[in-house]
Each structure stands twice: as structure tokens, then as C-alpha cells.
């Protein structure tokens, strides 16, 4: 291996001059520490986050090079995380994540499982179901007495709050920076099905806000509405009708409702849409064709002021076919986005996932098979998020001992 | 135009090489030296050995045509731009001309094959290549070699990486324990 030095011209007489001697010394030096400085940093920039952790433990020099490399090129490709829960008792069976940078699936062993499954210390009360808000990687559990949620990349920190005033089922839950909004939902006795409350993690208080627009009266649940949120704004889109409206976290008021217009090649129309934020862009994923027969999937960027829709790209036909086959007639594909990535998947079977990376405005499509076959059981329900997992997140996870990540496949 | 100019270069171990100017221009470092007026004499390369230099030149020769074809198709580039504008109006993804696409595909395939053969080298040559590409500022070569070196790190534990690269663990036991606690890893 590198222990054997490469052959140096032993013939010192030939070169003779002082320059020759210095050259020999330099050659020796080059061999002893072959990889360092600029060169090492360049090599490290080609490594995904996972391998950076091992690299940082090699030597002091490598540890420094890892820091520099992360500064030069922070790994920003978000992981797609799947939590598998038991359908009836809501216990967490397993968790895994896909890292698009290394195209590797990781099994996540969770030490503090109770954070994900129970809201109270007494296990006798029914466990509230873990849900994903599909916005700003928020996971939450809502029960009559408690509202607990987590929004860091690996869901290590859980906030516990008292439940909102108005009890509802299946409300819209979204994170807007340090605030969490709960809106709509169904309830038998409540006067106002459009009630909106916002929780501030700083003051730990709930505040009642302007109710949702009347037009959403019959569809004010997370089943019918798709959410996209930034730190200051929330957008709600009716999945079937493409009615859209926005909420401003500062003024705590709703904007007017609009109907989004999408241009497609007739006769194929968009029958179902989902929105989300991919970085600063408000992106719409539009399923085209019919509920029983998916014919295409398009991506549009929605202008946040004018609501004009500009097409970004379309899923390749071969991939649409796979997506169609992966979905049963009863489940519609869903999407989760973060950074430059849009993940598309079957919410009842995450065996195959599809994704699009927005590179300089162009769509790069890919797909990946999940090697964790134990999640194929019908006894399971899945919760999906995607988040950018950084070195700090990994280090924190390791330090608390609550996460173990194992690579499942190459 | 006059016959291509030949540049004379001397590696750190005293050997001299004569190479076409267009070929050495692939190295930003050498290009700058020539533009600064050193092209008429012998250009010294104190950080490059005679062993690795031919390998570097092999890369440069292959990629000279890249530079030239880029110059030639500056008109072609504008053509590409117009095409994109049209397709965005149509609201579809750009469907490139079938002929051009096939030609481009073949070129890319051929280059990939060449790269695979070129990078079929042992570790020491790879390290020398990295150093040389870095010093001579040949971006494409550096990235290609870096990718290969990165593949030697992927999936390895710190100890395995140390073995591969012949690196000494210079953490003190206390420091190492601290680092380990920070980054305890699954496959250890």
C-alpha cells in the first residue's frame, strides 16, 4: 500500500546538483503526507454527510479539513425520512431515511421512541397518532389534552404544549418559524369549523387568529387541503379544486382566495395537486389524468404574489408508469419537499420513491427502492418528512445516544 | 497561422519535456506563466515529477479538443439558448434535435470509457495525480481524481481510512474519546 514508497531515482550522481538533492527531499515529502490541504478539502467535498463523520475522526488534520470542506460546500441535499407506525396502537416499528447525495438508505434506530408515540406518561391513555405537517419538517401529535411537536432535522427535540382551545380532528397543522398554527379540522360541537389558533414556542401561549376563508368551509381539513409554509407565510391549497389562499403570520390575517390556472396539454388535466416550498419557491405538484389512471405528473412554480403558475418540468413517462403501478387505486401519490428536492411517493407503500432535484431551474428526476422490506406489512401506517440533516444534527443525535444510523444499502 | 508553438518544461527531477502549447494551456498554472512571458524559455515545474507528468499530459491532450470544440460552437451555444426559449413558451421540456442528441451521447459515452481506463491506476499514482492536478490547476483532472479518492473513503471507518491513506492517528487518548463521543458511529 502507500507504505511502499514509489521508486525515487537513487542515482544521485546523475542529478548531482544541489537542486537535485532538494528535489529528492521534496519527492520524499510528497510521499509521506500525500493527501492534505487543498487536495484533501477537494476530495472531502465529494463525500456525503455520512462519510464526513468518519473522516473527521481520522486525524487532527482531517478534522480541520472536514470543517473547511463543510464551509466550502455544505451538504444541502435533504434526506427523505419514513417513520413506520403500527396501524392500530400507533407504536413506532421502525424508521429509515434516504440520502440522495450518496443514494443510500439508512436504518434509524430510535432510543427515545416514547417521544413519537405517547403524549402522556401513563400508557393507559390511547396514544395519539403521529402526523406530519408536510411543512418545515414538522411532526406532531395532537390529543385532547396535549399537543407535542418536533421540527429539527432528526426530530430529537420535542416541544410539549397544552392542546389548543378548540378541539378538532384532522386539522391543518403548520409551522411558521417559531410558531405553530392549527386551523380547521372537524368537530361535532364546535361553532366555527374555520377556527385558527397559533402557538408561539417562545411565549408558550396560544393565540386565536382570524378564521379561515369561508370558501374553505367544507374542506377545512388536512385531507382536502395541502399546506406550504415559510417562517412568515402559510399557503393552503384545496387539492382537487386548486383554490388557494395565504395567511400572514405577522398580521395573523388571511389573504383573498384564488383559483390556480395550470396549462396542460389537453385533454390531460390536473386532477389533484399538492403544494410545498422547495427553498424559496412555492412549488405545485400536479397529478394529471384521472384518479383511477395517473397519466402524468407535472411541477409548477407558483408566483407568491400573482399566483401565476410557470411549468418547471414533468416526470418522465417511464417513471410515471412506475408511480402508477406503485399506487393502489385507493391511494393518491403524495409529495414532500425541501431545499431543491421534491420527493414523490405512495403514502401507503414507501417501497419505491421518486424525486426531482431542481438544478438551476432544470428538473433532474430519480428513483430509489427501499431495501427495508419489513415495512411492506398491511399493519403499518407511514409518516413522511424530508429535512436537511447537517453535521450538527448528526453529532447531536450521536451525543444524546438516541439515534443510531446504519447504512442499509449501497 | 504559424505551426503550433512548442513549450519546454522541466520537472522537479530535472527532466525536460516538449509539449504543444495548446496542450499545456489546459493547465491554468502553465497558461498564466506563458501569458506572463515565460513561454520562450524553459518552464520549471518544481512540484511535478517526471513520473506523473506524462500522465497529466495524456489528460491534457484528450481535453484540448474540448477547449477547441467549445470555441468553435460559440455559435452553437446561442442556438441552444434559442431552443430553450422556444420550448419554455410551449410549456414543455426541451426536446433536442435527435441527430445532435445521438452524436452528443456517443461523445459522452466515449469520454466515459476513456476516463475509466485512464483512472485505472494504483493508489500512489492517484495521489501523485492529485498533487499535480492541484499545482497545475487543471480543474477537470483534479475533480476526477478527487472523485476516485473519495470513493476510497466512502463506507469506511476512521481506522480503515487511516490504513488506506497511511495516516497516523494524532489524537491524544482524551481528545480521541471526545471526538468519539461526538461522532459515535453505527458501524464501529
Coordinates of C-alpha atoms in Angstrom, one line a residue:
Chain A
X1 CA 0.0 0.0 0.0
X2 CA 1.2 3.6 0.5
X3 CA 3.8 2.3 2.9
X4 CA 5.9 1.2 0.0
X5 CA 7.5 4.3 -1.4
X6 CA 7.4 4.8 -5.1
X7 CA 10.9 4.4 -6.7
X8 CA 12.9 7.5 -6.4
X9 CA 15.8 7.9 -8.7
X10 CA 18.5 6.5 -6.5
X11 CA 21.1 7.7 -8.9
X12 CA 22.2 10.9 -7.1
X13 CA 25.4 11.1 -9.1
X14 CA 23.3 11.7 -12.3
X15 CA 21.5 14.8 -11.0
X16 CA 24.5 15.8 -8.9
X17 CA 23.5 19.4 -8.3
X18 CA 22.0 20.8 -5.0
X19 CA 18.8 21.2 -6.9
X20 CA 18.7 17.5 -7.5
X21 CA 19.1 16.8 -3.7
X22 CA 16.3 19.2 -2.8
X23 CA 14.1 17.6 -5.5
X24 CA 14.7 14.2 -3.9
X25 CA 13.7 15.5 -0.5
X26 CA 10.6 17.1 -1.9
X27 CA 9.7 13.8 -3.5
X28 CA 10.0 12.1 -0.2
X29 CA 7.9 14.7 1.5
X30 CA 5.2 14.3 -1.2
X31 CA 5.0 10.7 -0.3
X32 CA 4.9 11.0 3.4
X33 CA 1.9 13.3 3.5
X34 CA 0.4 12.7 0.1
X35 CA -3.1 14.0 0.9
X36 CA -3.5 17.2 2.8
X37 CA -4.5 20.9 2.5
X38 CA -6.4 21.9 -0.7
X39 CA -6.3 18.5 -2.2
X40 CA -7.8 16.8 0.9
X41 CA -10.5 19.5 1.1
X42 CA -11.4 18.9 -2.6
X43 CA -11.7 15.2 -2.0
X44 CA -13.9 15.7 1.1
X45 CA -16.3 18.0 -0.8
X46 CA -17.2 14.9 -2.9
X47 CA -18.3 13.0 0.2
X48 CA -21.8 12.9 1.5
X49 CA -22.5 13.9 5.1
X50 CA -22.4 10.3 6.4
X51 CA -18.8 9.8 5.4
X52 CA -17.7 13.2 6.7
X53 CA -18.3 12.0 10.2
X54 CA -15.9 9.1 9.9
X55 CA -13.4 11.4 8.0
X56 CA -13.5 13.9 10.9
X57 CA -12.2 11.2 13.2
X58 CA -9.1 10.1 11.2
X59 CA -6.7 12.7 12.4
X60 CA -6.4 16.3 13.6
X61 CA -5.6 17.5 10.1
X62 CA -8.5 15.6 8.6
X63 CA -10.8 17.0 11.3
X64 CA -9.8 20.5 10.2
X65 CA -10.2 19.7 6.6
X66 CA -13.7 18.4 7.2
X67 CA -14.7 21.7 8.8
X68 CA -13.3 23.6 5.9
X69 CA -14.9 21.4 3.4
X70 CA -18.3 21.8 5.0
X71 CA -17.8 25.5 4.9
X72 CA -16.9 25.4 1.2
X73 CA -19.7 23.1 0.3
X74 CA -22.4 22.5 2.9
X75 CA -24.2 19.3 2.2
X76 CA -27.7 20.5 1.5
X77 CA -29.4 17.6 -0.2
X78 CA -32.3 16.8 2.1
X79 CA -33.0 13.3 3.4
X80 CA -36.4 11.7 2.9
X81 CA -37.4 10.2 6.2
X82 CA -40.0 7.5 6.8
X83 CA -41.4 6.6 10.2
X84 CA -43.3 3.3 10.2
X85 CA -46.1 3.0 12.8
X86 CA -48.3 0.2 13.8
X87 CA -51.7 0.9 12.4
X88 CA -53.8 0.4 15.5
X89 CA -51.6 1.0 18.5
X90 CA -49.5 3.7 16.8
X91 CA -46.3 2.3 18.2
X92 CA -43.2 3.1 16.2
X93 CA -42.0 0.0 14.4
X94 CA -39.1 1.4 12.5
X95 CA -37.6 4.4 10.8
X96 CA -35.4 4.9 7.8
X97 CA -34.0 7.7 5.6
X98 CA -32.9 8.1 2.1
X99 CA -29.8 10.3 1.5
X100 CA -29.8 11.4 -2.2
X101 CA -26.2 12.6 -2.1
X102 CA -24.9 9.1 -1.5
X103 CA -28.0 7.3 -2.8
X104 CA -28.1 5.2 0.3
X105 CA -30.9 4.1 2.6
X106 CA -30.2 4.3 6.3
X107 CA -32.0 2.5 9.1
X108 CA -32.6 4.8 12.1
X109 CA -32.8 3.2 15.5
X110 CA -34.6 5.5 17.8
X111 CA -33.8 5.4 21.5
X112 CA -36.5 7.8 22.7
X113 CA -39.4 6.1 21.0
X114 CA -41.9 7.4 23.5
X115 CA -41.5 10.9 22.1
X116 CA -43.0 9.7 18.9
X117 CA -45.8 7.6 20.3
X118 CA -47.2 8.9 23.6
X119 CA -48.4 12.2 24.8
X120 CA -48.7 11.3 28.5
X121 CA -46.6 9.3 30.8
X122 CA -49.4 7.0 31.7
X123 CA -49.5 4.5 28.9
X124 CA -53.1 3.6 29.5
X125 CA -54.5 6.5 27.6
X126 CA -54.8 6.0 23.9
X127 CA -51.7 7.1 22.0
X128 CA -52.3 9.9 19.7
X129 CA -51.2 9.2 16.2
X130 CA -48.0 10.8 14.9
X131 CA -48.6 13.0 11.9
X132 CA -46.5 15.0 9.5
X133 CA -47.4 18.5 8.6
X134 CA -45.5 18.4 5.3
X135 CA -44.2 21.8 6.0
X136 CA -40.9 22.8 7.5
X137 CA -40.4 19.1 8.6
X138 CA -42.9 19.3 11.4
X139 CA -44.1 16.2 13.1
X140 CA -46.8 16.4 15.7
X141 CA -49.2 14.5 18.0
X142 CA -52.5 16.1 18.9
X143 CA -54.7 14.8 21.6
X144 CA -57.4 16.3 23.8
X145 CA -55.0 17.4 26.4
X146 CA -51.7 17.8 24.8
X147 CA -50.1 19.0 21.6
X148 CA -46.5 17.9 21.1
X149 CA -44.4 18.6 18.1
X150 CA -40.8 18.4 16.7
X151 CA -39.2 20.2 13.8
X152 CA -35.5 19.7 13.9
X153 CA -34.0 17.6 11.1
X154 CA -33.9 14.3 13.0
X155 CA -36.8 15.1 15.4
X156 CA -34.6 14.9 18.5
X157 CA -36.2 17.7 20.4
X158 CA -39.9 17.6 21.2
X159 CA -42.0 20.5 22.5
X160 CA -44.9 19.8 24.7
X161 CA -47.7 22.3 24.9
X162 CA -51.3 22.2 26.1
X163 CA -53.8 21.5 23.4
X164 CA -55.4 24.3 21.5
X165 CA -58.7 25.7 22.9
X166 CA -60.8 24.3 20.1
X167 CA -60.8 20.5 19.9
X168 CA -60.8 19.3 16.3
X169 CA -59.9 16.2 14.3
X170 CA -57.6 16.2 11.3
X171 CA -56.9 20.0 11.4
X172 CA -54.3 21.8 9.3
X173 CA -51.1 22.0 11.3
X174 CA -48.2 24.0 10.0
X175 CA -45.0 25.5 11.4
X176 CA -44.2 29.1 10.6
X177 CA -40.8 29.7 12.0
X178 CA -41.1 29.6 15.8
X179 CA -44.9 29.4 15.6
X180 CA -47.2 26.5 15.0
X181 CA -50.6 27.1 13.5
X182 CA -53.6 24.8 14.0
X183 CA -56.6 25.5 11.7
X184 CA -59.8 24.0 10.7
X185 CA -60.4 20.3 11.3
X186 CA -63.8 18.7 12.0
X187 CA -65.7 18.6 15.2
X188 CA -69.2 17.8 16.1
X189 CA -70.0 20.6 18.5
X190 CA -67.8 23.5 17.6
X191 CA -69.5 26.6 16.2
X192 CA -66.7 27.6 14.0
X193 CA -65.2 24.9 11.8
X194 CA -62.8 27.5 10.4
X195 CA -61.2 28.4 13.8
X196 CA -57.5 29.2 13.7
X197 CA -55.1 29.3 16.6
X198 CA -51.4 29.9 16.7
X199 CA -48.9 28.7 19.3
X200 CA -45.7 30.6 20.0
X201 CA -42.8 28.5 21.1
X202 CA -41.2 31.5 22.8
X203 CA -44.1 32.6 24.9
X204 CA -45.6 29.1 25.1
X205 CA -49.1 30.6 24.5
X206 CA -51.9 30.1 22.1
X207 CA -53.4 33.0 20.3
X208 CA -56.7 33.0 18.4
X209 CA -56.4 34.3 14.9
X210 CA -58.7 35.3 12.1
X211 CA -60.7 32.3 11.0
X212 CA -60.1 30.6 7.6
X213 CA -61.8 31.9 4.5
X214 CA -65.5 30.9 4.2
X215 CA -64.9 29.3 0.8
X216 CA -62.9 26.5 2.6
X217 CA -65.8 25.8 5.0
X218 CA -66.4 22.3 3.6
X219 CA -62.8 21.3 3.1
X220 CA -61.0 22.7 6.1
X221 CA -59.1 19.5 7.0
X222 CA -55.7 18.2 6.1
X223 CA -57.4 15.5 4.0
X224 CA -58.6 18.1 1.5
X225 CA -56.1 20.9 1.9
X226 CA -52.4 20.9 1.1
X227 CA -50.1 23.2 3.1
X228 CA -46.9 25.1 2.3
X229 CA -45.2 27.3 4.8
X230 CA -42.3 29.6 5.3
X231 CA -41.3 31.3 8.5
X232 CA -43.8 34.1 7.9
X233 CA -46.4 32.8 5.4
X234 CA -48.7 29.9 5.0
X235 CA -50.4 28.8 1.8
X236 CA -53.4 26.4 1.7
X237 CA -54.4 24.7 -1.5
X238 CA -57.6 22.7 -2.0
X239 CA -56.2 19.6 -3.6
X240 CA -59.0 19.0 -6.0
X241 CA -60.2 22.4 -7.0
X242 CA -56.9 24.3 -6.8
X243 CA -58.4 27.0 -4.7
X244 CA -55.5 28.8 -2.9
X245 CA -55.2 31.3 -0.1
X246 CA -52.5 32.6 2.2
X247 CA -52.0 33.5 5.8
X248 CA -49.6 36.1 7.1
X249 CA -48.0 35.2 10.4
X250 CA -47.3 38.8 11.4
X251 CA -50.7 40.3 10.7
X252 CA -52.4 37.0 11.5
X253 CA -54.8 37.5 8.7
X254 CA -55.8 35.7 5.6
X255 CA -55.4 37.0 2.0
X256 CA -58.1 36.6 -0.7
X257 CA -58.7 33.2 -2.3
X258 CA -57.8 32.5 -5.9
X259 CA -58.2 29.7 -8.4
X260 CA -54.9 28.5 -9.8
X261 CA -54.7 28.0 -13.5
X262 CA -52.4 25.4 -14.8
X263 CA -51.7 25.0 -18.5
X264 CA -51.5 21.4 -19.6
X265 CA -51.8 19.6 -22.9
X266 CA -55.4 19.0 -23.4
X267 CA -57.2 16.6 -22.9
X268 CA -55.0 15.7 -20.0
X269 CA -55.9 17.8 -16.9
X270 CA -54.6 18.1 -13.4
X271 CA -57.0 16.3 -11.0
X272 CA -55.1 16.5 -7.8
X273 CA -52.4 19.0 -6.6
X274 CA -50.1 19.3 -3.6
X275 CA -48.0 22.4 -2.7
X276 CA -44.9 22.9 -0.8
X277 CA -41.8 25.1 -0.5
X278 CA -38.7 23.9 -2.3
X279 CA -36.3 26.5 -0.9
X280 CA -37.8 29.9 -1.7
X281 CA -40.0 28.6 -4.4
X282 CA -43.7 27.7 -3.9
X283 CA -44.0 24.5 -6.0
X284 CA -47.1 22.7 -7.0
X285 CA -47.1 19.0 -7.8
X286 CA -49.9 18.3 -10.2
X287 CA -51.2 14.8 -10.9
X288 CA -52.5 14.6 -14.4
X289 CA -55.1 12.2 -15.9
X290 CA -57.7 10.7 -13.7
X291 CA -57.8 9.4 -10.1
X292 CA -58.1 5.8 -11.4
X293 CA -55.4 6.3 -14.0
X294 CA -52.4 8.5 -13.5
X295 CA -51.1 9.8 -16.8
X296 CA -48.6 12.3 -15.8
X297 CA -47.0 14.4 -13.1
X298 CA -46.0 18.0 -13.5
X299 CA -44.2 20.6 -11.4
X300 CA -45.1 24.2 -11.5
X301 CA -43.7 27.2 -9.7
X302 CA -46.4 29.4 -8.2
X303 CA -45.8 33.1 -8.1
X304 CA -46.4 34.1 -4.5
X305 CA -47.9 37.5 -5.4
X306 CA -49.8 37.0 -8.6
X307 CA -50.4 33.2 -8.3
X308 CA -49.3 32.7 -11.9
X309 CA -48.1 29.2 -12.5
X310 CA -45.0 28.5 -14.5
X311 CA -44.2 25.0 -15.5
X312 CA -40.9 23.7 -14.2
X313 CA -41.0 20.2 -15.7
X314 CA -42.7 16.8 -16.0
X315 CA -41.9 13.4 -14.6
X316 CA -40.5 11.1 -17.4
X317 CA -43.2 8.8 -18.7
X318 CA -41.4 5.6 -17.7
X319 CA -41.3 6.9 -14.1
X320 CA -45.0 7.9 -14.2
X321 CA -45.7 4.3 -15.2
X322 CA -43.8 3.0 -12.1
X323 CA -45.6 5.5 -9.9
X324 CA -48.9 4.4 -11.3
X325 CA -48.1 0.8 -10.6
X326 CA -46.8 1.6 -7.1
X327 CA -50.0 3.2 -6.1
X328 CA -53.2 1.3 -5.4
X329 CA -56.5 2.6 -6.7
X330 CA -57.2 3.8 -3.2
X331 CA -54.2 5.9 -2.5
X332 CA -53.1 9.0 -4.3
X333 CA -49.4 9.8 -4.6
X334 CA -48.2 12.4 -2.2
X335 CA -45.2 14.8 -2.2
X336 CA -42.8 16.2 0.4
X337 CA -40.3 18.9 -0.4
X338 CA -37.3 20.7 1.0
X339 CA -34.4 22.7 -0.5
X340 CA -34.0 21.7 -4.1
X341 CA -35.7 18.4 -3.7
X342 CA -39.3 17.2 -4.3
X343 CA -40.0 13.7 -3.2
X344 CA -43.0 11.8 -4.6
X345 CA -44.2 8.6 -3.1
X346 CA -47.1 6.3 -2.4
X347 CA -48.3 7.2 1.2
X348 CA -49.4 3.6 1.9
X349 CA -46.3 1.9 0.4
X350 CA -42.9 3.7 0.5
X351 CA -41.1 0.8 -1.1
X352 CA -40.3 2.9 -4.2
X353 CA -39.8 6.6 -4.1
X354 CA -39.3 9.2 -6.8
X355 CA -37.6 12.5 -6.6
X356 CA -36.8 15.6 -8.6
X357 CA -33.8 17.8 -7.9
X358 CA -34.1 21.3 -9.2
X359 CA -30.7 22.2 -10.6
X360 CA -30.5 25.7 -12.0
X361 CA -34.2 25.6 -12.7
X362 CA -34.0 22.3 -14.6
X363 CA -35.6 19.1 -13.3
X364 CA -33.4 16.0 -12.6
X365 CA -35.5 13.0 -11.9
X366 CA -34.5 9.9 -10.0
X367 CA -36.0 7.0 -8.1
X368 CA -34.9 4.6 -5.4
X369 CA -36.1 1.3 -4.0
X370 CA -36.3 1.0 -0.2
X371 CA -34.4 -2.2 0.8
X372 CA -36.2 -2.3 4.2
X373 CA -38.8 -4.9 3.2
X374 CA -40.2 -5.3 6.7
X375 CA -42.2 -2.1 6.1
X376 CA -44.4 -3.7 3.5
X377 CA -46.9 -5.0 6.0
X378 CA -50.5 -4.0 5.8
X379 CA -50.4 -3.5 9.5
X380 CA -48.5 -0.3 9.1
X381 CA -49.1 3.4 8.6
X382 CA -46.3 5.7 7.4
X383 CA -45.3 9.2 8.3
X384 CA -43.1 11.1 5.9
X385 CA -40.9 14.2 6.1
X386 CA -37.8 15.5 4.4
X387 CA -35.2 17.6 6.1
X388 CA -31.6 18.7 5.6
X389 CA -29.5 16.7 8.0
X390 CA -26.3 18.5 8.8
X391 CA -23.2 17.6 10.7
X392 CA -24.6 19.3 13.8
X393 CA -27.7 17.2 13.7
X394 CA -25.8 14.0 13.4
X395 CA -23.4 15.0 16.2
X396 CA -26.3 15.9 18.4
X397 CA -28.0 12.7 17.6
X398 CA -24.9 10.7 18.5
X399 CA -24.3 12.7 21.7
X400 CA -27.7 12.0 23.1
X401 CA -27.4 8.4 22.1
X402 CA -31.0 8.5 20.9
X403 CA -30.2 7.7 17.2
X404 CA -28.2 5.0 15.6
X405 CA -27.8 5.2 11.8
X406 CA -26.9 2.1 9.9
X407 CA -26.5 2.0 6.1
X408 CA -28.9 -0.5 4.6
X409 CA -27.8 -0.5 1.1
X410 CA -25.2 0.9 -1.4
Chain B
X1 CA -1.4 30.5 -38.6
X2 CA 2.2 29.5 -37.8
X3 CA 2.9 25.9 -36.8
X4 CA 1.8 25.2 -33.2
X5 CA 4.3 26.5 -30.7
X6 CA 6.2 24.0 -28.6
X7 CA 6.7 24.7 -24.9
X8 CA 9.6 23.3 -23.0
X9 CA 9.0 22.3 -19.4
X10 CA 11.3 20.9 -16.7
X11 CA 10.0 18.7 -13.9
X12 CA 11.4 18.8 -10.4
X13 CA 13.8 15.8 -11.0
X14 CA 15.5 17.6 -13.9
X15 CA 13.9 16.0 -16.9
X16 CA 12.6 18.2 -19.7
X17 CA 9.5 17.7 -21.9
X18 CA 8.4 19.4 -25.1
X19 CA 4.7 19.8 -25.5
X20 CA 2.4 21.7 -27.8
X21 CA 1.3 25.0 -26.5
X22 CA -2.4 24.2 -26.9
X23 CA -2.0 21.0 -24.8
X24 CA -0.3 22.7 -21.9
X25 CA -2.8 25.5 -22.0
X26 CA -5.2 23.1 -20.3
X27 CA -3.2 23.8 -17.1
X28 CA -4.2 27.2 -15.8
X29 CA -0.9 27.5 -14.0
X30 CA 1.2 27.0 -17.1
X31 CA -1.2 29.1 -19.2
X32 CA -0.7 32.0 -16.8
X33 CA 3.1 31.5 -16.9
X34 CA 3.1 31.6 -20.6
X35 CA 0.9 34.7 -20.7
X36 CA 3.3 36.3 -18.3
X37 CA 6.0 35.8 -20.8
X38 CA 7.8 32.6 -19.7
X39 CA 6.8 30.6 -22.7
X40 CA 10.0 31.2 -24.6
X41 CA 12.4 29.7 -22.1
X42 CA 12.1 26.5 -20.1
X43 CA 9.2 26.5 -17.7
X44 CA 10.2 24.9 -14.4
X45 CA 7.6 22.7 -12.6
X46 CA 9.1 22.3 -9.1
X47 CA 6.1 20.3 -7.7
X48 CA 5.7 17.9 -10.5
X49 CA 7.8 14.7 -11.1
X50 CA 8.8 13.3 -14.4
X51 CA 6.9 10.1 -13.5
X52 CA 3.5 11.8 -13.3
X53 CA 4.0 14.5 -15.9
X54 CA 3.3 12.2 -18.9
X55 CA 0.1 11.0 -17.3
X56 CA -1.0 14.6 -16.8
X57 CA -0.2 15.4 -20.4
X58 CA -2.3 12.5 -21.5
X59 CA -5.2 14.1 -19.9
X60 CA -4.4 17.5 -21.4
X61 CA -4.1 16.0 -24.9
X62 CA -7.5 14.4 -24.6
X63 CA -9.1 17.6 -23.4
X64 CA -7.5 20.1 -25.8
X65 CA -10.2 19.2 -28.3
X66 CA -12.8 20.1 -25.6
X67 CA -11.5 23.6 -25.4
X68 CA -11.3 23.9 -29.2
X69 CA -14.8 22.5 -29.8
X70 CA -16.1 24.9 -27.2
X71 CA -14.5 27.8 -29.1
X72 CA -16.0 26.5 -32.4
X73 CA -19.5 26.1 -31.1
X74 CA -19.9 29.6 -29.6
X75 CA -22.5 30.0 -32.3
X76 CA -23.9 26.6 -31.4
X77 CA -24.3 27.7 -27.9
X78 CA -26.5 30.6 -29.0
X79 CA -28.5 28.1 -31.0
X80 CA -29.0 26.0 -27.8
X81 CA -30.3 29.1 -26.0
X82 CA -32.9 29.9 -28.6
X83 CA -34.1 26.4 -28.5
X84 CA -34.7 26.6 -24.7
X85 CA -36.7 29.8 -25.1
X86 CA -39.0 28.2 -27.6
X87 CA -39.6 25.2 -25.5
X88 CA -40.4 27.2 -22.4
X89 CA -43.1 29.1 -24.5
X90 CA -44.6 25.8 -25.4
X91 CA -44.6 24.9 -21.8
X92 CA -42.8 21.5 -22.3
X93 CA -39.3 20.3 -21.5
X94 CA -36.9 20.9 -24.4
X95 CA -36.7 18.0 -26.8
X96 CA -33.3 18.3 -28.5
X97 CA -32.7 17.5 -32.2
X98 CA -32.5 13.7 -32.5
X99 CA -29.3 13.8 -34.6
X100 CA -27.4 16.2 -32.3
X101 CA -28.5 14.1 -29.3
X102 CA -27.2 10.9 -30.7
X103 CA -23.8 12.5 -31.5
X104 CA -23.6 14.1 -28.1
X105 CA -24.5 10.8 -26.4
X106 CA -21.8 8.9 -28.4
X107 CA -19.2 11.5 -27.4
X108 CA -20.1 11.4 -23.8
X109 CA -20.0 7.6 -23.8
X110 CA -16.6 7.6 -25.4
X111 CA -15.3 10.1 -22.9
X112 CA -16.6 8.0 -20.0
X113 CA -14.8 4.9 -21.3
X114 CA -11.6 6.8 -21.8
X115 CA -11.9 8.1 -18.2
X116 CA -12.4 4.7 -16.8
X117 CA -9.3 3.4 -18.5
X118 CA -7.3 6.5 -17.6
X119 CA -8.3 6.2 -13.9
X120 CA -7.4 2.6 -13.7
X121 CA -4.3 3.4 -11.7
X122 CA -2.8 2.4 -8.4
X123 CA -3.1 4.5 -5.2
X124 CA 0.3 6.2 -5.4
X125 CA -0.2 7.3 -8.9
X126 CA -3.6 8.6 -7.9
X127 CA -2.0 10.7 -5.1
X128 CA 0.7 12.0 -7.4
X129 CA -2.0 12.9 -9.9
X130 CA -4.0 14.8 -7.3
X131 CA -0.9 16.8 -6.3
X132 CA 0.0 17.5 -9.9
X133 CA -3.5 18.5 -10.9
X134 CA -3.8 20.8 -7.9
X135 CA -0.5 22.5 -8.6
X136 CA -1.0 22.8 -12.3
X137 CA -4.6 23.9 -11.7
X138 CA -6.3 21.5 -14.1
X139 CA -9.8 21.6 -12.7
X140 CA -11.4 18.6 -14.6
X141 CA -8.5 16.3 -13.7
X142 CA -8.5 17.3 -10.1
X143 CA -12.2 16.7 -9.7
X144 CA -11.9 13.3 -11.5
X145 CA -9.1 12.2 -9.3
X146 CA -10.8 13.6 -6.2
X147 CA -13.9 11.6 -7.0
X148 CA -11.8 8.5 -7.2
X149 CA -10.1 9.3 -3.9
X150 CA -13.5 9.9 -2.3
X151 CA -14.7 6.5 -3.4
X152 CA -11.8 5.1 -1.4
X153 CA -13.2 6.8 1.7
X154 CA -16.9 6.0 1.3
X155 CA -18.3 3.5 3.7
X156 CA -15.1 3.1 5.8
X157 CA -14.5 3.5 9.5
X158 CA -11.8 6.0 10.6
X159 CA -9.3 3.2 11.2
X160 CA -9.9 1.8 7.7
X161 CA -9.4 5.2 6.2
X162 CA -6.1 5.6 8.1
X163 CA -4.9 2.3 6.8
X164 CA -5.9 3.2 3.2
X165 CA -4.2 6.5 3.3
X166 CA -1.3 5.7 5.6
X167 CA -2.3 8.3 8.2
X168 CA -1.2 8.4 11.8
X169 CA -3.9 8.9 14.4
X170 CA -2.5 12.0 16.2
X171 CA -5.4 12.5 18.7
X172 CA -4.4 12.1 22.3
X173 CA -6.5 9.4 24.1
X174 CA -8.5 12.1 25.8
X175 CA -9.1 14.0 22.5
X176 CA -10.0 10.8 20.7
X177 CA -12.5 9.9 23.4
X178 CA -14.1 13.4 23.0
X179 CA -14.2 13.0 19.2
X180 CA -15.6 9.5 19.5
X181 CA -18.4 10.6 21.9
X182 CA -19.3 13.4 19.4
X183 CA -19.4 11.1 16.5
X184 CA -20.1 7.6 17.7
X185 CA -20.9 5.8 14.6
X186 CA -23.1 2.8 13.8
X187 CA -20.6 0.6 12.0
X188 CA -17.9 0.7 14.6

